[in-house]
Short mmCIF file of C-alpha atoms in Angstrom, two decimals:
data_model
loop_
_atom_site.label_atom_id
_atom_site.label_comp_id
_atom_site.label_asym_id
_atom_site.label_seq_id
_atom_site.Cartn_x
_atom_site.Cartn_y
_atom_site.Cartn_z
CA MET A 1 91.70 95.94 35.15
CA THR A 2 92.74 98.04 31.92
CA LEU A 3 93.99 96.32 28.74
CA ARG A 4 97.12 98.74 28.63
CA ILE A 5 97.93 97.92 31.82
CA TRP A 6 97.68 94.21 31.25
CA THR A 7 99.31 94.23 28.33
CA ALA A 8 102.15 95.82 29.94
CA ILE A 9 102.25 93.24 32.79
CA MET A 10 102.33 90.61 29.70
CA ALA A 11 105.41 92.28 28.09
CA ALA A 12 107.29 92.29 31.13
CA SER A 13 106.61 88.58 32.60
CA VAL A 14 107.37 86.45 29.36
CA VAL A 15 110.25 84.68 30.83
CA LEU A 16 112.25 82.80 27.69
CA PRO A 17 115.35 80.36 27.69
CA LEU A 18 117.92 83.08 26.59
CA SER A 19 119.42 85.44 28.73
CA ALA A 20 120.02 89.41 27.10
CA ALA A 21 123.66 88.22 27.21
CA LYS A 22 122.88 86.80 23.55
CA ALA A 23 120.31 89.22 22.37
CA THR A 24 120.91 90.57 19.07
CA ASP A 25 118.37 91.75 16.30
CA LEU A 26 115.89 89.75 14.36
CA GLU A 27 114.18 90.72 11.39
CA VAL A 28 110.96 89.27 11.02
CA THR A 29 108.90 89.39 7.17
CA HIS A 30 105.21 89.95 7.27
CA TRP A 31 102.05 91.82 5.35
CA TRP A 32 100.36 93.00 7.96
CA THR A 33 100.45 96.73 6.81
CA SER A 34 96.24 98.17 7.82
CA GLY A 35 95.55 99.84 10.91
CA GLY A 36 94.59 96.75 12.58
CA GLU A 37 96.78 94.61 11.21
CA ALA A 38 99.86 96.87 11.97
CA ALA A 39 98.48 97.37 16.05
CA ALA A 40 98.54 93.76 16.33
CA VAL A 41 101.41 92.37 15.26
CA ALA A 42 102.98 95.63 17.12
CA GLU A 43 101.91 92.79 20.37
CA PHE A 44 104.07 90.93 18.75
CA ALA A 45 107.34 93.21 18.44
CA LYS A 46 106.78 94.52 22.82
CA ALA A 47 106.63 90.97 23.06
CA PHE A 48 110.24 89.49 21.82
CA ASP A 49 111.79 93.18 22.65
CA ALA A 50 110.61 92.05 26.50
CA THR A 51 113.21 89.03 26.08
CA GLY A 52 116.31 92.06 25.32
CA ASN A 53 116.45 91.11 21.67
CA LYS A 54 114.71 93.54 19.32
CA TRP A 55 112.52 93.03 16.44
CA ILE A 56 113.41 94.72 13.04
CA ASP A 57 110.03 94.80 11.49
CA GLY A 58 110.06 94.22 7.62
CA ALA A 59 106.48 95.23 7.08
CA ILE A 60 105.92 94.22 2.63
CA ALA A 61 102.66 96.92 1.81
CA GLY A 62 100.34 94.44 -0.32
CA SER A 63 98.90 91.39 0.18
CA GLY A 64 100.19 88.14 0.53
CA GLY A 65 100.22 87.38 -3.09
CA THR A 66 102.54 90.76 -2.97
CA ALA A 67 104.86 89.56 -0.23
CA ARG A 68 105.36 86.15 -0.74
CA PRO A 69 106.73 85.96 -4.14
CA ILE A 70 109.97 88.31 -2.35
CA MET A 71 109.94 86.18 0.64
CA VAL A 72 110.69 83.44 -1.33
CA SER A 73 112.90 85.21 -3.26
CA ARG A 74 115.22 86.34 -0.35
CA ILE A 75 115.17 82.80 1.36
CA THR A 76 116.36 80.86 -2.38
CA GLY A 77 118.76 83.87 -3.07
CA GLY A 78 120.54 83.70 0.02
CA ASP A 79 119.85 86.70 2.01
CA PRO A 80 116.68 85.36 4.52
CA MET A 81 115.65 87.44 7.22
CA GLY A 82 115.08 85.46 11.53
CA ALA A 83 111.20 84.62 10.21
CA THR A 84 109.28 85.24 7.77
CA GLN A 85 104.78 84.91 7.89
CA PHE A 86 103.35 82.53 5.64
CA ASN A 87 99.24 81.32 6.00
CA HIS A 88 98.44 77.86 7.62
CA GLY A 89 99.03 75.08 4.59
CA ARG A 90 101.53 73.86 2.42
CA GLN A 91 103.73 77.79 1.50
CA ALA A 92 106.52 77.33 2.32
CA GLU A 93 106.74 73.46 1.48
CA GLU A 94 109.36 73.75 -1.36
CA LEU A 95 111.38 75.67 1.04
CA VAL A 96 111.33 73.19 3.22
CA GLN A 97 112.18 69.96 0.94
CA ALA A 98 115.23 72.11 -0.30
CA GLY A 99 116.88 72.15 3.50
CA LEU A 100 116.17 76.00 3.65
CA MET A 101 114.21 76.15 6.81
CA ARG A 102 115.78 75.44 10.23
CA ASP A 103 113.34 72.38 12.32
CA LEU A 104 111.74 73.63 15.05
CA THR A 105 110.80 70.56 17.36
CA ASP A 106 113.10 70.98 19.83
CA VAL A 107 111.34 73.99 20.87
CA ALA A 108 107.56 72.69 19.95
CA THR A 109 108.44 69.27 22.53
CA LYS A 110 110.25 72.02 25.04
CA GLU A 111 106.98 73.72 25.33
CA LYS A 112 104.45 70.75 24.20
CA TRP A 113 102.69 72.08 21.92
CA LYS A 114 100.93 69.25 20.04
CA GLU A 115 99.21 69.17 23.86
CA ILE A 116 98.27 72.74 23.29
CA ILE A 117 97.31 74.21 19.71
CA ARG A 118 93.94 73.44 18.94
CA PRO A 119 93.51 72.26 16.52
CA ALA A 120 95.83 69.67 15.81
CA THR A 121 95.10 70.31 12.21
CA LEU A 122 97.32 73.58 12.41
CA LEU A 123 100.66 71.79 13.89
CA ASP A 124 100.04 68.69 10.80
CA GLY A 125 100.54 71.61 8.20
CA CYS A 126 103.49 72.68 10.37
CA THR A 127 104.95 68.92 9.59
CA ILE A 128 107.11 67.57 7.02
CA ASP A 129 108.37 64.16 7.19
CA GLY A 130 107.83 63.66 11.40
CA LYS A 131 109.78 67.09 12.29
CA ILE A 132 108.05 71.02 12.69
CA TYR A 133 109.06 73.59 10.60
CA CYS A 134 106.26 76.29 11.58
CA ALA A 135 104.58 78.36 14.82
CA PRO A 136 101.22 78.62 14.57
CA VAL A 137 100.02 82.15 15.90
CA ASN A 138 96.30 82.34 14.65
CA ILE A 139 93.49 81.01 13.05
CA HIS A 140 91.18 83.17 10.77
CA SER A 141 88.33 81.93 9.59
CA TRP A 142 87.40 83.06 6.10
CA GLN A 143 83.94 82.95 6.30
CA TRP A 144 82.11 85.77 7.07
CA LEU A 145 79.52 88.08 5.80
CA TRP A 146 80.29 91.98 8.01
CA LEU A 147 77.50 94.28 7.33
CA SER A 148 76.80 97.99 8.24
CA ASN A 149 73.74 98.33 10.65
CA ASP A 150 73.66 102.12 9.19
CA ALA A 151 73.57 101.14 5.72
CA PHE A 152 70.48 98.91 6.44
CA LYS A 153 69.01 101.77 8.44
CA LYS A 154 69.51 104.35 5.40
CA ALA A 155 68.02 101.72 3.25
CA GLY A 156 65.08 100.93 5.50
CA VAL A 157 65.40 97.59 5.28
CA GLU A 158 66.11 94.89 8.47
CA ALA A 159 69.54 93.47 8.65
CA PRO A 160 69.66 90.12 7.16
CA LYS A 161 69.73 87.17 8.85
CA ASN A 162 71.39 85.48 6.09
CA TRP A 163 72.44 85.24 2.52
CA ASP A 164 69.38 84.89 0.74
CA GLU A 165 68.07 87.51 2.58
CA PHE A 166 71.17 89.80 1.56
CA VAL A 167 70.58 89.21 -1.78
CA ALA A 168 67.07 90.24 -1.41
CA ALA A 169 67.62 93.60 -0.20
CA ALA A 170 70.32 94.27 -2.37
CA PRO A 171 67.88 96.51 -4.79
CA ALA A 172 67.07 98.74 -2.00
CA LEU A 173 70.81 99.38 -0.68
CA GLU A 174 71.38 100.25 -4.81
CA LYS A 175 67.92 102.63 -4.50
CA ALA A 176 69.64 103.99 -1.56
CA GLY A 177 72.89 104.81 -3.15
CA ILE A 178 74.93 102.13 -1.35
CA VAL A 179 77.02 99.60 -2.65
CA PRO A 180 75.09 96.23 -1.34
CA LEU A 181 78.73 93.99 -1.36
CA ALA A 182 82.52 95.45 -1.17
CA ILE A 183 85.11 93.61 -2.59
CA GLY A 184 88.61 94.79 -3.02
CA GLY A 185 90.19 94.09 -6.79
CA GLN A 186 92.59 91.61 -5.44
CA ALA A 187 92.59 88.14 -6.61
CA TRP A 188 92.83 86.31 -3.63
CA GLN A 189 89.56 88.19 -2.56
CA ALA A 190 87.71 87.39 -5.05
CA SER A 191 88.74 83.29 -4.45
CA GLY A 192 87.97 83.28 -1.38
CA LEU A 193 84.80 84.66 -0.95
CA PHE A 194 83.84 82.04 -3.64
CA ASP A 195 85.41 79.44 -1.09
CA VAL A 196 83.18 81.11 1.41
CA LEU A 197 79.94 80.17 -0.90
CA VAL A 198 80.92 76.73 -1.77
CA ILE A 199 81.21 75.90 1.86
CA SER A 200 78.35 78.10 3.71
CA LEU A 201 75.96 77.34 0.80
CA GLY A 202 77.17 74.03 0.19
CA GLY A 203 77.45 72.56 3.58
CA LYS A 204 80.02 70.34 4.76
CA ASP A 205 80.03 67.43 2.71
CA PHE A 206 79.55 69.34 -0.96
CA TYR A 207 82.63 71.76 0.61
CA GLU A 208 84.61 68.06 1.06
CA LYS A 209 83.78 66.15 -1.86
CA VAL A 210 84.87 69.72 -4.06
CA TYR A 211 88.13 70.66 -2.17
CA SER A 212 89.47 66.87 -0.58
CA ALA A 213 87.93 64.21 -2.21
CA LYS A 214 87.81 66.38 -5.59
CA ASP A 215 85.12 64.88 -6.92
CA ALA A 216 84.17 65.66 -10.54
CA ASP A 217 80.78 64.61 -10.51
CA THR A 218 80.45 67.22 -7.80
CA ILE A 219 82.48 70.09 -9.48
CA ASN A 220 80.41 69.72 -12.46
CA GLY A 221 76.72 68.42 -11.34
CA PRO A 222 73.77 71.27 -9.86
CA ASP A 223 74.58 72.15 -6.67
CA MET A 224 78.15 73.34 -7.97
CA ALA A 225 76.20 75.25 -10.68
CA ARG A 226 74.24 76.88 -7.83
CA ILE A 227 77.27 78.16 -6.11
CA PHE A 228 78.28 79.76 -9.59
CA LYS A 229 75.12 81.31 -9.70
CA ALA A 230 75.35 82.77 -6.03
CA ALA A 231 78.91 84.15 -7.34
CA ASP A 232 77.16 86.10 -9.98
CA ASP A 233 74.61 87.58 -7.58
CA ALA A 234 78.01 88.50 -5.71
CA ARG A 235 79.42 89.59 -8.92
CA ARG A 236 76.38 92.20 -9.53
CA MET A 237 76.35 93.32 -6.24
CA SER A 238 80.03 94.34 -6.22
CA LYS A 239 79.64 96.51 -9.04
CA GLY A 240 80.86 100.12 -7.77
CA THR A 241 83.15 99.38 -5.44
CA ASN A 242 86.02 100.11 -7.11
CA VAL A 243 88.94 99.55 -4.58
CA GLN A 244 91.57 97.44 -4.59
CA ASP A 245 92.68 96.52 -0.94
CA TRP A 246 89.94 94.28 1.37
CA ASN A 247 90.82 96.78 4.08
CA GLN A 248 88.95 100.11 1.82
CA ALA A 249 86.41 97.88 1.02
CA THR A 250 85.85 96.70 4.69
CA ASN A 251 86.16 100.38 5.23
CA MET A 252 83.16 101.36 3.34
CA VAL A 253 81.31 98.83 5.29
CA ILE A 254 82.64 100.99 8.55
CA THR A 255 81.53 104.14 6.61
CA GLY A 256 78.06 102.83 5.64
CA LYS A 257 78.86 103.05 2.13
CA ALA A 258 78.73 99.62 1.18
CA GLY A 259 76.14 97.12 2.96
CA GLY A 260 77.92 94.36 3.47
CA GLN A 261 81.60 92.60 3.06
CA ILE A 262 82.62 88.75 2.89
CA MET A 263 86.09 88.63 4.33
CA GLY A 264 87.79 86.97 6.93
CA ASP A 265 87.61 87.28 10.85
CA TRP A 266 90.75 89.86 10.36
CA ALA A 267 88.25 92.24 9.53
CA GLN A 268 87.57 92.61 13.45
CA GLY A 269 90.84 94.51 14.01
CA GLU A 270 89.56 96.90 11.08
CA PHE A 271 86.14 97.80 12.87
CA GLN A 272 87.79 98.13 16.28
CA LEU A 273 90.19 100.57 15.46
CA ALA A 274 87.62 102.38 13.72
CA GLY A 275 85.50 101.97 17.42
CA LYS A 276 82.61 100.22 15.98
CA LYS A 277 81.16 98.40 18.38
CA ALA A 278 79.78 94.67 17.37
CA GLY A 279 76.61 94.15 17.67
CA THR A 280 75.68 97.62 17.85
CA ASP A 281 77.48 99.43 14.73
CA TYR A 282 77.99 96.63 12.96
CA ALA A 283 76.88 92.75 12.70
CA CYS A 284 77.95 89.54 11.30
CA LEU A 285 77.40 86.55 10.07
CA PRO A 286 79.01 82.75 10.55
CA GLY A 287 78.97 80.86 6.84
CA LEU A 288 76.91 83.34 5.88
CA GLY A 289 73.74 82.75 8.29
CA VAL A 290 73.39 79.35 6.67
CA ASN A 291 75.67 76.91 7.34
CA GLU A 292 78.40 77.67 10.14
CA TYR A 293 81.58 76.37 9.86
CA ILE A 294 85.13 77.47 10.12
CA THR A 295 88.26 77.00 7.95
CA THR A 296 91.69 76.93 10.06
CA GLY A 297 93.09 79.87 7.96
CA GLY A 298 95.31 81.80 9.35
CA ASP A 299 98.88 82.30 9.89
CA ALA A 300 103.07 80.84 10.93
CA PHE A 301 105.93 81.86 11.18
CA TYR A 302 108.65 79.98 9.24
CA PHE A 303 112.24 80.14 10.49
CA PRO A 304 114.86 80.08 7.82
CA LEU A 305 117.92 78.83 8.64
CA LEU A 306 120.97 81.20 9.42
CA LYS A 307 124.71 81.10 9.66
CA ASP A 308 124.66 83.30 13.12
CA GLU A 309 124.47 81.73 15.72
CA ALA A 310 123.19 84.20 17.85
CA LYS A 311 120.38 84.39 15.85
CA SER A 312 119.68 81.57 15.39
CA GLN A 313 119.11 81.40 19.05
CA ALA A 314 116.61 83.96 19.49
CA GLN A 315 114.90 82.39 16.25
CA ALA A 316 114.31 80.07 19.51
CA VAL A 317 112.90 83.19 21.64
CA LEU A 318 110.88 84.32 19.36
CA ALA A 319 109.41 81.02 18.39
CA SER A 320 108.46 80.32 21.95
CA THR A 321 107.40 83.95 22.30
CA LEU A 322 104.98 83.52 19.85
CA LEU A 323 103.81 80.69 21.46
CA ASN A 324 103.55 82.25 24.83
CA PRO A 325 99.51 82.32 26.62
CA LYS A 326 99.66 86.44 27.63
CA THR A 327 101.28 87.04 23.63
CA GLN A 328 98.40 85.20 22.53
CA VAL A 329 95.86 86.92 24.05
CA ALA A 330 97.11 90.37 23.58
CA PHE A 331 97.71 89.53 19.60
CA ASN A 332 94.40 87.64 18.75
CA LEU A 333 92.40 90.46 20.24
CA LYS A 334 93.41 93.37 18.32
CA LYS A 335 93.52 91.13 15.00
CA GLY A 336 90.54 89.64 15.27
CA SER A 337 91.54 86.43 15.13
CA LEU A 338 91.67 82.84 17.03
CA PRO A 339 94.55 82.01 19.06
CA VAL A 340 95.84 78.02 18.64
CA ARG A 341 96.61 77.74 22.53
CA GLY A 342 93.10 76.42 23.80
CA ASP A 343 94.39 77.01 27.09
CA VAL A 344 93.81 80.89 27.16
CA ASP A 345 91.10 83.59 28.39
CA LEU A 346 89.49 85.45 25.73
CA ASN A 347 86.74 87.01 28.28
CA ALA A 348 87.57 90.14 26.28
CA ALA A 349 86.28 89.48 23.11
CA ASN A 350 83.50 90.83 21.16
CA ASP A 351 80.37 89.33 20.32
CA CYS A 352 81.28 88.45 16.76
CA MET A 353 84.99 86.72 17.93
CA LYS A 354 82.48 85.19 20.66
CA LYS A 355 80.85 83.34 17.87
CA GLY A 356 83.85 82.38 15.98
CA LEU A 357 84.62 80.96 19.78
CA ASP A 358 81.36 78.82 19.55
CA ILE A 359 81.90 77.49 16.59
CA LEU A 360 84.92 76.29 17.48
CA ALA A 361 84.35 74.74 20.29
CA LYS A 362 81.79 72.68 18.74
CA GLY A 363 83.96 71.16 16.30
CA ASN A 364 82.70 72.78 13.13
CA VAL A 365 86.66 73.22 11.69
CA LEU A 366 87.39 72.74 8.36
CA LYS A 367 90.84 72.62 7.09
CA SER A 368 91.85 75.42 4.71
CA THR A 369 91.73 75.26 0.92
CA ASP A 370 95.46 76.29 1.29
CA GLU A 371 96.02 73.49 3.25
CA LEU A 372 94.18 70.94 0.42
CA LEU A 373 96.16 72.60 -2.45
CA SER A 374 99.24 73.22 -3.77
CA ALA A 375 100.08 77.10 -3.76
CA ASP A 376 100.10 76.87 -8.21
CA ILE A 377 96.59 75.39 -7.48
CA GLN A 378 95.17 78.74 -5.56
CA LYS A 379 97.13 81.01 -7.94
CA GLN A 380 95.15 79.55 -10.87
CA LYS A 381 91.55 79.71 -8.76
CA GLU A 382 92.66 82.74 -7.15
CA ASP A 383 93.31 84.00 -11.84
CA LEU A 384 90.63 82.45 -12.51
CA PHE A 385 87.97 84.65 -10.41
CA ALA A 386 89.71 87.58 -10.44
CA GLU A 387 88.83 87.01 -14.35
CA PHE A 388 84.89 86.33 -13.43
CA PHE A 389 83.96 88.98 -10.88
CA SER A 390 86.13 91.56 -13.86
CA SER A 391 84.17 90.39 -16.74
CA SER A 392 81.39 89.26 -18.48
CA MET A 393 82.01 85.32 -18.10
CA SER A 394 79.13 83.56 -17.81
CA PRO A 395 78.81 80.81 -14.92
CA GLN A 396 78.08 78.17 -16.94
CA ASP A 397 81.87 79.06 -18.69
CA ALA A 398 83.76 79.76 -14.97
CA GLN A 399 82.56 76.56 -13.53
CA LYS A 400 84.12 74.29 -17.04
CA ARG A 401 86.78 76.15 -16.00
CA PHE A 402 87.37 75.41 -12.09
CA ALA A 403 86.25 71.94 -12.59
CA SER A 404 89.90 71.53 -15.21
CA ILE A 405 91.81 73.41 -12.71
CA ILE A 406 90.74 71.04 -9.68
CA ALA A 407 91.25 68.12 -12.08
CA SER A 408 94.73 68.75 -11.90
CA ALA A 409 95.64 69.48 -8.73
CA ASP A 410 97.96 67.36 -6.90
#
């Protein structure tokens, strides 16, 4: 059965509680605007439209850092959308506490989300004072090094199997006119790259001491100095990238203009859209080939309180649609992410996605920094690493700044 036929069957088979008689339009805001992301979100829209309601797409160009302030401003300013994307974690915490977001506990209870969503921490992140306020839709892990097989072939060196081999291959790539490591100019990319170094080079215990325990001795110690040395190596290897958006950096790997990119598994959507095959055209190293742990980053949808009863009912339908097993498969195969349901079949997954599923099955999963740090601390961290990657700031000074930021975290 082809994926196209399978998707058509999926759209026709979604059974949800509202009848078409109560159908309505519902605006959904998100920041999925790259080619691969747009293809994935179209699966959500298709499934929701099949219920008789209408998905009104409110895509906001740019990253989450660009979109979130707009989303928050609309909700707090009295112009709420029907549903909006946020990342797993604490990004909507203040909106919930202000009484502006809808309680989804009734939907979650009826559809047994506590039994089907894995890992359970994803639903914990949606829960405030015992009530569930969001619908998790995927698991995105940051801890990947994407490699262009053509780039390494052109440079005359074997594709690396780990971070140290990648750093060692950088001179050969540069000699061949290839940027070793592509990274876009947005602050979240630099901050996310650093977090990958912490968990992948430092390991599970080190990561938890830094971001969970916020242990001052660890953050100021020699092991953290080694992480900042690796960040300095990454900064040196990324010179000449000269792009802004993450998917532009991914495209440099796809076209062989860059040897690699540290980016989340959402990059798979871009490789897939370009017709590239995992294991043949490109390779992926979870945990940078060192420590194969992933974090439970990803996306969830929140639903602002609405006065319109029909739209409020449509919100419940959308929440149900997002977690429908067939919708979960169709969306995540195109997004490159892992499903939040533990009971779906992903036999069609590519080699890289299967690596992620294997890591998830082993339980090598940790909370993301979005779950462990407030939005304010995350912003301070992003500002630090944006400056570090665009300047000559020393690793030692950066470590001191980082220690000060984490010391003030709540």
